C-alpha cells in the first residue's frame, strides 16, 4: 500500500536517486548538477513542505515547493517540484503527491502554486493540467541543457 507522508532525512538517498535520474538523463529539469544525499537532506529539512510516496520501504516519488521568486511580494505564491521514480507513473501517486502538497500550501496560507515545466516535457504539462493547473505563459529559450535552448511552460493553480 502506498502512503504519502512528510519526508525525513533518512529518505534523502532515495529522493536524490530519483532527482538525479531526471537531472542527469532528461530535459525534465534544466538543472545539470547532480544532488548529493547531504544536499537533499538539507532541502528536506529547509523546505516548507516536502512529501514522499512510500511503499514497503521504497520511495516511489516526491513533491516539494519553495517560494516562487524572491521577495516579500511573492510570499503567497509557491513553485512545485514533483518527480516519480522510473516505472512508478500511472498509479495515481503523482496526483496524491500534488494534492498533499496543495493541502500543505493552503494550510500555510499560500494563494497560488506555480509549476515551471520544460517545454520538452509534454507529459508534465498534461499531468499538471489534469491536476487543476492552467497554462499561463511560455517563456521561449530560457533553459539551456544538453547543448540546446528549451522553453519553459508556466502553469498555475489557485489554492
XYZ file of C-alpha atoms in Angstrom, residues 2-158:
157
model
C 1.419 3.383 -0.987
C 1.373 6.129 1.613
C 2.026 9.830 1.162
C 3.885 11.252 4.147
C 6.255 14.016 5.104
C 9.834 13.305 4.054
C 12.504 12.693 6.684
C 16.299 12.876 6.454
C 16.511 9.081 6.065
C 14.661 9.430 2.723
C 17.375 11.648 1.248
C 19.305 8.890 -0.527
C 16.307 7.538 -2.407
C 14.986 11.032 -3.144
C 18.408 12.056 -4.515
C 18.438 8.943 -6.731
C 15.053 9.891 -8.224
C 16.067 13.541 -8.651
C 19.411 12.609 -10.239
C 17.723 10.309 -12.737
C 15.953 13.377 -14.165
C 18.904 15.751 -13.715
C 21.424 13.529 -15.471
C 19.370 11.953 -18.231
C 16.375 14.101 -19.146
C 15.266 17.594 -20.099
C 12.522 17.485 -17.428
C 14.700 19.795 -15.331
C 17.151 22.360 -16.626
C 19.446 21.630 -13.676
C 22.519 19.644 -14.724
C 24.277 19.381 -11.330
C 23.512 16.101 -9.514
C 22.194 16.331 -5.946
C 24.168 14.756 -3.126
C 22.475 12.901 -0.286
C 23.593 15.657 2.099
C 22.223 18.424 -0.113
C 18.934 16.566 -0.470
C 18.674 16.034 3.302
C 19.265 19.764 3.798
C 16.493 20.573 1.293
C 14.097 18.184 3.042
C 14.794 19.992 6.323
C 14.636 23.518 4.894
C 11.623 23.411 2.587
C 8.198 24.419 3.957
C 6.735 21.157 2.609
C 8.411 18.012 1.285
C 6.339 14.849 0.861
C 7.121 11.377 -0.435
C 5.127 8.452 -1.780
C 6.446 5.386 0.035
C 5.673 1.718 -0.359
C 7.318 -1.169 1.524
C 10.302 0.988 2.472
C 10.876 2.343 -1.031
C 10.389 5.957 -2.061
C 8.475 5.979 -5.349
C 8.184 9.737 -5.751
C 8.375 13.089 -4.043
C 6.925 16.571 -4.196
C 8.076 19.814 -2.649
C 7.785 23.531 -3.039
C 9.597 26.733 -2.312
C 8.689 30.377 -2.672
C 8.055 31.481 -6.243
C 10.710 34.139 -6.811
C 12.353 36.060 -4.014
C 10.937 38.994 -2.142
C 8.090 39.661 0.221
C 5.634 40.463 -2.571
C 5.742 36.821 -3.729
C 5.388 35.249 -0.261
C 1.944 33.802 -1.004
C 2.973 32.027 -4.225
C 4.994 28.814 -4.304
C 6.623 26.755 -7.062
C 6.434 22.972 -7.027
C 8.649 20.070 -7.980
C 7.038 16.658 -8.479
C 9.033 13.624 -9.608
C 8.277 9.910 -9.648
C 10.752 7.046 -9.739
C 11.159 5.447 -13.169
C 8.330 2.969 -13.680
C 6.158 4.433 -10.915
C 3.830 6.528 -13.071
C 0.244 5.628 -13.877
C -0.669 4.532 -10.349
C -2.081 7.821 -9.034
C 0.959 8.686 -6.904
C 1.697 11.919 -8.735
C -1.825 13.195 -8.139
C -1.685 12.108 -4.478
C 1.610 13.976 -4.044
C 0.264 17.156 -5.709
C -2.891 17.102 -3.586
C -0.875 16.624 -0.374
C 1.387 19.487 -1.423
C -1.553 21.786 -2.223
C -3.176 20.929 1.121
C 0.019 21.891 2.963
C 0.425 25.087 0.936
C -3.176 26.108 1.606
C -2.780 25.382 5.332
C 0.347 27.565 5.362
C -1.625 30.479 3.893
C -0.389 30.346 0.299
C -2.595 31.641 -2.506
C -1.223 30.004 -5.659
C 1.084 27.223 -6.768
C 3.208 27.572 -9.886
C 4.680 24.749 -11.961
C 7.642 25.580 -14.192
C 7.766 22.773 -16.760
C 10.268 22.157 -19.525
C 8.723 22.622 -22.946
C 10.285 19.245 -23.755
C 8.105 17.592 -21.092
C 4.591 17.411 -22.580
C 3.696 14.640 -20.108
C 4.426 17.060 -17.242
C 2.227 19.727 -18.820
C -0.597 17.214 -19.315
C -0.215 15.886 -15.748
C -0.441 19.362 -14.217
C -3.469 20.140 -16.414
C -5.230 17.039 -15.076
C -4.409 18.251 -11.548
C -6.140 21.611 -11.988
C -3.234 23.758 -13.207
C -3.767 26.184 -16.087
C -1.068 27.178 -18.564
C -0.409 30.897 -18.095
C 2.771 31.505 -20.100
C 5.504 30.011 -22.201
C 8.899 31.661 -21.998
C 10.914 30.759 -25.104
C 14.509 29.545 -24.878
C 15.031 30.351 -21.177
C 16.537 26.973 -20.201
C 19.781 25.536 -21.541
C 20.789 21.892 -21.255
C 22.303 19.232 -23.488
C 23.672 21.924 -25.813
C 20.301 23.407 -26.715
C 17.831 26.087 -25.628
C 14.485 24.999 -24.221
C 11.171 26.718 -23.488
C 9.661 26.977 -20.006
C 5.903 26.468 -19.604
C 4.429 28.160 -16.539
C 1.229 26.695 -15.103
C -0.728 27.914 -12.081
C -3.295 26.520 -9.660
C -5.126 28.826 -7.308
